[in-house]
Short mmCIF file of C-alpha atoms in Angstrom, two decimals:
data_model
loop_
_atom_site.label_atom_id
_atom_site.label_comp_id
_atom_site.label_asym_id
_atom_site.label_seq_id
_atom_site.Cartn_x
_atom_site.Cartn_y
_atom_site.Cartn_z
CA UNK A 1 -17.14 6.31 -23.42
CA UNK A 2 -20.10 4.64 -25.05
CA UNK A 3 -20.71 1.15 -25.45
CA UNK A 4 -20.90 -0.31 -28.84
CA UNK A 5 -24.57 -0.99 -29.70
CA UNK A 6 -24.38 -4.42 -31.36
CA UNK A 7 -22.07 -5.79 -28.40
CA UNK A 8 -24.33 -4.02 -25.85
CA UNK A 9 -27.14 -5.99 -27.42
CA UNK A 10 -25.50 -9.16 -27.26
CA UNK A 11 -24.75 -8.64 -23.45
CA UNK A 12 -28.41 -7.70 -22.91
CA UNK A 13 -29.39 -11.23 -24.51
CA UNK A 14 -27.34 -12.89 -21.87
CA UNK A 15 -24.05 -13.37 -23.28
CA UNK A 16 -20.91 -12.23 -21.60
CA UNK A 17 -18.47 -10.99 -23.99
CA UNK A 18 -14.78 -11.93 -23.34
CA UNK A 19 -11.81 -11.42 -25.13
CA UNK A 20 -9.77 -14.29 -26.33
CA UNK A 21 -6.29 -12.49 -26.01
CA UNK A 22 -3.83 -10.82 -23.64
CA UNK A 23 -0.43 -9.14 -23.90
CA UNK A 24 1.44 -6.66 -21.72
CA UNK A 25 1.29 -4.12 -24.68
CA UNK A 26 -2.43 -4.53 -24.46
CA UNK A 27 -2.67 -3.97 -20.67
CA UNK A 28 -0.14 -1.18 -20.62
CA UNK A 29 -1.51 0.79 -23.44
CA UNK A 30 -4.91 0.96 -21.94
CA UNK A 31 -6.23 -0.98 -24.69
CA UNK A 32 -7.91 -3.75 -22.33
CA UNK A 33 -9.35 -0.95 -20.31
CA UNK A 34 -10.84 0.54 -23.58
CA UNK A 35 -12.23 -2.71 -24.81
CA UNK A 36 -13.96 -3.04 -21.31
CA UNK A 37 -15.49 0.60 -21.70
CA UNK A 38 -16.47 0.52 -25.41
CA UNK A 39 -16.90 -3.19 -26.44
CA UNK A 40 -18.49 -4.55 -23.34
CA UNK A 41 -15.59 -7.00 -22.66
CA UNK A 42 -16.25 -8.46 -19.18
CA UNK A 43 -13.55 -11.27 -19.20
CA UNK A 44 -10.35 -12.45 -20.79
CA UNK A 45 -9.02 -15.92 -21.78
CA UNK A 46 -5.59 -17.11 -22.37
CA UNK A 47 -3.84 -20.09 -23.56
CA UNK A 48 -0.14 -21.15 -24.14
CA UNK A 49 -0.47 -20.16 -27.91
CA UNK A 50 -1.59 -16.50 -26.86
CA UNK A 51 1.43 -16.28 -24.55
CA UNK A 52 3.54 -17.61 -27.19
CA UNK A 53 2.57 -14.81 -29.72
CA UNK A 54 2.64 -12.08 -27.14
CA UNK A 55 6.36 -12.91 -26.01
CA UNK A 56 7.54 -13.25 -29.45
CA UNK A 57 6.43 -9.70 -30.62
CA UNK A 58 7.89 -6.48 -29.66
CA UNK A 59 10.00 -5.39 -26.48
CA UNK A 60 7.38 -5.35 -23.68
CA UNK A 61 9.16 -8.04 -21.70
CA UNK A 62 12.64 -7.16 -22.52
CA UNK A 63 13.47 -5.59 -19.27
CA UNK A 64 11.73 -8.37 -17.11
CA UNK A 65 13.42 -11.01 -19.16
CA UNK A 66 17.02 -9.22 -18.49
CA UNK A 67 16.04 -9.10 -14.67
CA UNK A 68 15.16 -12.58 -14.53
CA UNK A 69 18.43 -13.75 -16.42
CA UNK A 70 20.48 -11.78 -13.79
CA UNK A 71 18.71 -13.93 -11.21
CA UNK A 72 19.44 -16.96 -12.93
CA UNK A 73 16.07 -18.04 -13.68
CA UNK A 74 15.45 -20.91 -16.14
CA UNK A 75 12.82 -20.79 -19.03
CA UNK A 76 10.00 -22.45 -17.00
CA UNK A 77 10.45 -20.02 -14.04
CA UNK A 78 10.65 -17.09 -16.17
CA UNK A 79 7.57 -18.06 -18.18
CA UNK A 80 5.65 -18.51 -14.90
CA UNK A 81 6.60 -15.17 -13.48
CA UNK A 82 5.94 -13.29 -16.81
CA UNK A 83 2.60 -15.04 -17.47
CA UNK A 84 1.16 -14.77 -13.90
CA UNK A 85 2.37 -11.03 -13.73
CA UNK A 86 0.14 -10.37 -16.92
CA UNK A 87 -2.81 -12.35 -15.63
CA UNK A 88 -2.54 -10.45 -12.27
CA UNK A 89 -2.42 -7.13 -14.01
CA UNK A 90 -5.24 -8.03 -16.21
CA UNK A 91 -7.27 -9.12 -13.14
CA UNK A 92 -6.63 -5.77 -11.73
CA UNK A 93 -8.15 -4.04 -14.72
CA UNK A 94 -11.29 -6.38 -14.68
CA UNK A 95 -11.70 -5.88 -10.76
CA UNK A 96 -14.56 -3.28 -11.01
CA UNK A 97 -16.43 -5.67 -13.26
CA UNK A 98 -15.91 -8.72 -11.02
CA UNK A 99 -17.17 -6.51 -8.07
CA UNK A 100 -20.23 -5.08 -10.01
CA UNK A 101 -21.26 -8.57 -11.26
CA UNK A 102 -21.01 -10.39 -7.87
CA UNK A 103 -17.85 -12.32 -9.29
CA UNK A 104 -19.80 -13.88 -12.23
CA UNK A 105 -17.64 -11.87 -14.67
CA UNK A 106 -14.55 -9.78 -14.66
CA UNK A 107 -12.60 -13.13 -14.95
CA UNK A 108 -9.12 -13.80 -16.45
CA UNK A 109 -8.07 -17.26 -17.21
CA UNK A 110 -4.43 -18.90 -16.98
CA UNK A 111 -3.94 -22.37 -18.06
CA UNK A 112 -2.01 -25.18 -16.37
CA UNK A 113 1.18 -26.33 -18.17
CA UNK A 114 -0.17 -28.34 -21.35
CA UNK A 115 2.36 -30.84 -20.71
CA UNK A 116 0.37 -32.02 -17.57
CA UNK A 117 -2.96 -32.60 -19.46
CA UNK A 118 -2.79 -36.45 -18.99
CA UNK A 119 -1.51 -36.20 -15.42
CA UNK A 120 -4.23 -35.34 -12.89
CA UNK A 121 -1.79 -35.01 -9.91
CA UNK A 122 0.55 -32.58 -11.52
CA UNK A 123 -2.51 -30.57 -12.93
CA UNK A 124 -3.90 -30.22 -9.63
CA UNK A 125 -0.56 -29.34 -7.89
CA UNK A 126 0.20 -26.46 -10.62
CA UNK A 127 -3.29 -25.24 -10.38
CA UNK A 128 -2.95 -24.58 -6.67
CA UNK A 129 0.39 -22.92 -7.19
CA UNK A 130 -0.74 -20.57 -9.92
CA UNK A 131 -4.02 -19.81 -7.70
CA UNK A 132 -1.34 -18.74 -4.80
CA UNK A 133 1.02 -16.70 -7.23
CA UNK A 134 -1.53 -14.53 -8.86
CA UNK A 135 -3.29 -14.17 -5.73
CA UNK A 136 -6.62 -12.51 -7.19
CA UNK A 137 -10.04 -13.68 -6.45
CA UNK A 138 -11.36 -13.04 -9.95
CA UNK A 139 -8.76 -15.51 -11.58
CA UNK A 140 -10.01 -18.85 -13.48
CA UNK A 141 -7.61 -21.81 -13.55
CA UNK A 142 -7.88 -23.44 -17.01
CA UNK A 143 -7.90 -27.35 -16.81
CA UNK A 144 -8.21 -29.42 -20.02
CA UNK A 145 -11.36 -31.74 -20.25
CA UNK A 146 -9.27 -34.88 -20.68
CA UNK A 147 -9.80 -38.15 -19.02
CA UNK A 148 -7.11 -37.12 -16.59
CA UNK A 149 -8.38 -33.82 -16.19
CA UNK A 150 -11.91 -34.55 -15.09
CA UNK A 151 -10.60 -35.85 -11.36
CA UNK A 152 -8.36 -32.75 -11.49
CA UNK A 153 -11.27 -30.51 -12.05
CA UNK A 154 -13.25 -32.19 -9.15
CA UNK A 155 -10.05 -31.91 -6.86
CA UNK A 156 -9.31 -28.18 -7.78
CA UNK A 157 -13.03 -27.07 -7.35
CA UNK A 158 -12.94 -28.88 -4.00
CA UNK A 159 -10.03 -26.84 -2.81
CA UNK A 160 -12.15 -23.64 -3.29
CA UNK A 161 -10.59 -22.54 -6.63
CA UNK A 162 -12.58 -21.31 -9.64
CA UNK A 163 -12.06 -23.33 -12.64
CA UNK A 164 -12.47 -22.77 -16.58
CA UNK A 165 -12.61 -26.22 -18.11
CA UNK A 166 -11.15 -26.14 -21.42
CA UNK A 167 -10.82 -28.31 -24.77
CA UNK A 168 -14.36 -29.64 -24.57
CA UNK A 169 -15.39 -30.88 -28.07
CA UNK A 170 -18.20 -33.55 -27.38
CA UNK A 171 -21.43 -33.63 -25.56
CA UNK A 172 -20.41 -36.85 -23.67
CA UNK A 173 -17.33 -35.26 -22.36
CA UNK A 174 -19.32 -32.00 -21.63
CA UNK A 175 -21.84 -33.96 -19.41
CA UNK A 176 -18.67 -35.50 -17.53
CA UNK A 177 -17.47 -32.14 -17.12
CA UNK A 178 -20.50 -30.86 -15.31
CA UNK A 179 -20.49 -33.90 -13.12
CA UNK A 180 -16.89 -33.14 -11.98
CA UNK A 181 -17.87 -29.71 -11.25
CA UNK A 182 -20.96 -30.73 -9.14
CA UNK A 183 -18.68 -33.35 -7.40
CA UNK A 184 -15.99 -30.73 -6.83
CA UNK A 185 -18.64 -28.52 -4.98
CA UNK A 186 -19.80 -31.20 -2.75
CA UNK A 187 -16.17 -31.73 -1.61
CA UNK A 188 -15.74 -28.03 -1.27
CA UNK A 189 -18.70 -27.83 1.04
CA UNK A 190 -17.38 -30.57 3.10
CA UNK A 191 -14.13 -28.82 3.16
CA UNK A 192 -15.50 -25.84 4.60
CA UNK A 193 -15.34 -23.35 1.64
CA UNK A 194 -18.05 -20.75 0.72
CA UNK A 195 -19.63 -22.26 -2.43
CA UNK A 196 -20.70 -18.78 -3.33
CA UNK A 197 -17.22 -17.75 -3.89
CA UNK A 198 -16.53 -20.73 -6.20
CA UNK A 199 -17.41 -20.07 -10.12
CA UNK A 200 -16.75 -22.07 -13.04
CA UNK A 201 -17.18 -22.07 -16.97
CA UNK A 202 -16.93 -24.92 -19.40
CA UNK A 203 -15.30 -23.89 -22.58
CA UNK A 204 -16.82 -25.68 -25.65
CA UNK A 205 -15.03 -25.51 -28.74
CA UNK A 206 -16.81 -24.44 -31.90
CA UNK A 207 -15.05 -23.60 -35.01
CA UNK A 208 -12.41 -26.52 -34.93
CA UNK A 209 -15.56 -28.82 -35.14
CA UNK A 210 -16.54 -27.46 -38.48
CA UNK A 211 -12.99 -27.15 -39.80
CA UNK A 212 -12.33 -30.91 -39.32
CA UNK A 213 -15.87 -32.23 -40.17
CA UNK A 214 -15.80 -29.96 -43.51
CA UNK A 215 -12.78 -31.69 -44.56
CA UNK A 216 -14.37 -35.02 -44.18
CA UNK A 217 -17.48 -33.58 -45.91
CA UNK A 218 -15.38 -32.52 -48.93
CA UNK A 219 -13.69 -35.85 -49.25
CA UNK A 220 -16.82 -37.83 -49.12
CA UNK A 221 -18.09 -35.40 -51.81
CA UNK A 222 -21.77 -36.31 -52.23
CA UNK A 223 -24.33 -33.77 -52.54
CA UNK A 224 -25.87 -34.57 -49.20
CA UNK A 225 -22.37 -34.34 -47.55
CA UNK A 226 -21.59 -31.08 -49.11
CA UNK A 227 -24.87 -29.55 -48.11
CA UNK A 228 -23.82 -30.30 -44.32
CA UNK A 229 -20.62 -28.05 -44.54
CA UNK A 230 -20.68 -25.39 -41.72
CA UNK A 231 -23.20 -26.73 -39.59
CA UNK A 232 -21.65 -29.40 -37.17
CA UNK A 233 -19.97 -26.67 -34.85
CA UNK A 234 -23.33 -24.84 -34.14
CA UNK A 235 -25.31 -27.87 -33.89
CA UNK A 236 -22.71 -29.52 -31.38
CA UNK A 237 -22.92 -26.18 -29.28
CA UNK A 238 -26.79 -26.17 -29.26
CA UNK A 239 -26.68 -29.91 -28.10
CA UNK A 240 -24.28 -28.78 -25.42
CA UNK A 241 -26.61 -25.86 -24.19
CA UNK A 242 -29.51 -28.52 -24.05
CA UNK A 243 -27.39 -30.35 -21.62
CA UNK A 244 -26.77 -27.28 -19.70
CA UNK A 245 -30.22 -26.62 -19.28
CA UNK A 246 -30.93 -30.30 -18.23
CA UNK A 247 -28.26 -29.93 -15.58
CA UNK A 248 -28.32 -26.21 -14.42
CA UNK A 249 -31.55 -24.71 -15.65
CA UNK A 250 -34.68 -26.35 -14.62
CA UNK A 251 -34.17 -29.74 -16.38
CA UNK A 252 -34.83 -33.16 -15.60
CA UNK A 253 -31.54 -33.54 -13.80
CA UNK A 254 -31.40 -29.95 -12.04
CA UNK A 255 -32.26 -31.33 -8.50
CA UNK A 256 -28.50 -32.00 -7.91
CA UNK A 257 -27.60 -28.52 -8.72
CA UNK A 258 -30.66 -26.93 -6.93
CA UNK A 259 -29.53 -28.62 -3.72
CA UNK A 260 -26.14 -27.11 -3.98
CA UNK A 261 -27.65 -24.01 -5.16
CA UNK A 262 -29.52 -23.58 -1.96
CA UNK A 263 -26.28 -23.57 -0.18
CA UNK A 264 -24.74 -20.91 -2.15
CA UNK A 265 -23.38 -22.77 -5.22
CA UNK A 266 -23.38 -21.30 -8.79
CA UNK A 267 -24.08 -22.81 -11.97
CA UNK A 268 -21.17 -23.69 -14.42
CA UNK A 269 -21.81 -21.55 -17.37
CA UNK A 270 -21.06 -22.83 -20.96
CA UNK A 271 -18.66 -20.77 -22.91
CA UNK A 272 -18.17 -20.83 -26.52
CA UNK A 273 -14.47 -20.86 -27.45
CA UNK A 274 -12.80 -21.15 -30.91
CA UNK A 275 -15.37 -18.59 -32.11
CA UNK A 276 -13.11 -17.15 -34.85
CA UNK A 277 -14.38 -18.17 -38.28
CA UNK A 278 -11.74 -19.85 -40.27
CA UNK A 279 -13.74 -20.48 -43.60
CA UNK A 280 -14.11 -17.38 -45.46
CA UNK A 281 -17.19 -18.65 -47.20
CA UNK A 282 -18.95 -18.38 -43.74
CA UNK A 283 -20.19 -15.22 -42.09
CA UNK A 284 -17.61 -13.66 -39.75
CA UNK A 285 -19.95 -13.55 -37.02
CA UNK A 286 -21.44 -16.89 -37.51
CA UNK A 287 -20.27 -18.41 -34.14
CA UNK A 288 -21.63 -15.41 -32.08
CA UNK A 289 -24.90 -14.80 -33.82
CA UNK A 290 -26.01 -18.44 -33.75
CA UNK A 291 -25.01 -19.11 -30.36
CA UNK A 292 -26.90 -16.36 -28.15
CA UNK A 293 -28.56 -17.40 -25.23
CA UNK A 294 -29.05 -16.75 -21.48
CA UNK A 295 -26.04 -17.32 -19.12
CA UNK A 296 -23.46 -18.01 -21.63
CA UNK A 297 -19.97 -16.73 -22.39
CA UNK A 298 -18.31 -15.98 -25.86
CA UNK A 299 -14.68 -15.49 -25.80
CA UNK A 300 -13.87 -13.63 -29.04
CA UNK A 301 -10.42 -13.02 -30.66
CA UNK A 302 -10.16 -9.23 -31.31
CA UNK A 303 -10.93 -9.77 -34.94
CA UNK A 304 -14.26 -11.26 -34.48
CA UNK A 305 -15.02 -8.74 -31.58
CA UNK A 306 -14.64 -5.93 -34.00
CA UNK A 307 -16.56 -7.72 -36.75
CA UNK A 308 -19.38 -8.08 -34.44
CA UNK A 309 -19.17 -4.52 -33.38
CA UNK A 310 -19.25 -3.50 -36.81
CA UNK A 311 -22.00 -5.62 -38.27
CA UNK A 312 -23.10 -8.19 -35.90
CA UNK A 313 -26.71 -9.05 -35.29
CA UNK A 314 -28.54 -10.25 -32.46
CA UNK A 315 -31.62 -12.14 -33.30
CA UNK A 316 -32.91 -13.42 -30.10
CA UNK A 317 -32.07 -16.49 -28.15
CA UNK A 318 -30.62 -18.94 -31.07
CA UNK A 319 -29.53 -21.73 -28.50
CA UNK A 320 -32.77 -22.59 -26.60
CA UNK A 321 -35.22 -25.07 -28.03
CA UNK A 322 -33.04 -26.06 -31.13
CA UNK A 323 -31.91 -29.45 -29.63
CA UNK A 324 -33.92 -31.67 -32.08
CA UNK A 325 -32.78 -29.65 -35.10
CA UNK A 326 -29.23 -30.00 -34.07
CA UNK A 327 -29.74 -33.69 -33.37
CA UNK A 328 -30.78 -34.15 -36.94
CA UNK A 329 -27.77 -32.39 -38.30
CA UNK A 330 -25.71 -35.07 -36.49
CA UNK A 331 -27.82 -37.93 -37.69
CA UNK A 332 -27.45 -36.50 -41.23
CA UNK A 333 -23.75 -36.30 -40.48
CA UNK A 334 -23.49 -39.93 -39.55
CA UNK A 335 -25.53 -40.94 -42.58
CA UNK A 336 -23.31 -39.37 -44.73
CA UNK A 337 -20.51 -41.36 -43.24
CA UNK A 338 -18.81 -39.19 -40.85
CA UNK A 339 -17.42 -40.81 -37.67
CA UNK A 340 -18.20 -38.42 -35.11
CA UNK A 341 -16.61 -40.23 -32.21
CA UNK A 342 -13.44 -40.46 -34.20
CA UNK A 343 -13.78 -36.75 -34.94
CA UNK A 344 -13.93 -35.74 -31.24
CA UNK A 345 -11.18 -38.01 -30.20
CA UNK A 346 -9.05 -36.46 -32.99
CA UNK A 347 -9.82 -32.93 -31.95
CA UNK A 348 -9.05 -33.36 -28.32
CA UNK A 349 -5.61 -34.92 -29.02
CA UNK A 350 -4.88 -32.18 -31.73
CA UNK A 351 -5.98 -29.58 -29.09
CA UNK A 352 -3.70 -30.79 -26.49
CA UNK A 353 -0.73 -31.22 -29.13
CA UNK A 354 -1.23 -27.62 -30.45
CA UNK A 355 -1.02 -26.24 -26.92
CA UNK A 356 2.06 -28.46 -26.09
CA UNK A 357 3.79 -27.36 -29.11
CA UNK A 358 2.97 -23.62 -28.49
CA UNK A 359 4.64 -24.17 -24.93
CA UNK A 360 7.54 -25.88 -26.44
CA UNK A 361 8.07 -22.87 -28.73
CA UNK A 362 7.56 -20.60 -25.74
CA UNK A 363 10.16 -22.58 -23.93
CA UNK A 364 12.80 -22.30 -26.69
CA UNK A 365 12.23 -18.63 -27.36
CA UNK A 366 12.59 -17.78 -23.63
CA UNK A 367 15.70 -19.68 -23.13
CA UNK A 368 17.33 -18.01 -26.11
CA UNK A 369 16.26 -14.54 -24.73
CA UNK A 370 17.53 -15.41 -21.34
CA UNK A 371 20.87 -16.58 -22.98
CA UNK A 372 21.04 -13.24 -24.84
CA UNK A 373 20.26 -11.18 -21.82
CA UNK A 374 22.94 -12.97 -19.62
CA UNK A 375 25.57 -12.59 -22.39
CA UNK A 376 24.79 -8.86 -22.53
CA UNK A 377 25.50 -8.34 -18.84
CA UNK A 378 28.80 -10.14 -18.99
#
């Protein structure tokens, strides 16, 4: 089957196209394999909200839930089994991509329990547990970039486990994430792990930044403020990419990475997450077209993937050399009265809360399904 031209052009520009969704129906129907074949999809990301949506629709999980109920599994055990089974199956679908890209792509991500977002020890323990349960080389363990998450990232990388760092909203936190990754690589080397087999991406959230800042700009209401709507998310990501280049791509602080690279280490690629456009006034491919650059990943909801396949444009590298322009957007936002530090603290808190809420709904729904299945057997 032929690849879509627009998405093929995006891949050729250095962007790895990942799908931000997973369900058993998608795997068993062959849809995921079709997206790899026709849409250039070379990775998959999941989160608690995605799994909550998948388990609440249809009947794909009914037989497994019934079997788990017969075994006396509680909701946590059932969710762990169901989600790791789906991720393992998706890893198998993407295994050829993993092999053909030398481990760079063909990755599937699974997130640690969001209730552990502020507990480094529990995060590390579950990351190791999930790595062993899924038992696939092309797995990524997702760890949130909270203050507690930073040492957990270092510890998990140090164990030789590949990590997708999630819920990054600010450039200062992104710098800390890159540092945690490099520290983890040093520990992994000391521990005798092959650095070439350790990969990582840093998931920098985009649309949520615009959603929150646009609300504040609307409230301020001045012409200067209103003119800045829809600019913060892209500017933030472009500043992050400049930091990536500084650390991993020949910048002033690349010497640390170069030393590790000489021992086989891989760069930690920036991943643009939350790229579905929420404001209908903006182009539905805004966070794809404006974030094109070498060695990046864009994880797309299916709606955005199909929109880009239909009418997306690749206008060359829209990331490199844009830091000064992006910094001016931030200066203008602050001059208009937006407290950016407050915005990023709020977004991280809300991000964790959203995933915790989805996890709670997943536990409640699974508990109810287990009870129903157990009652039907009696």
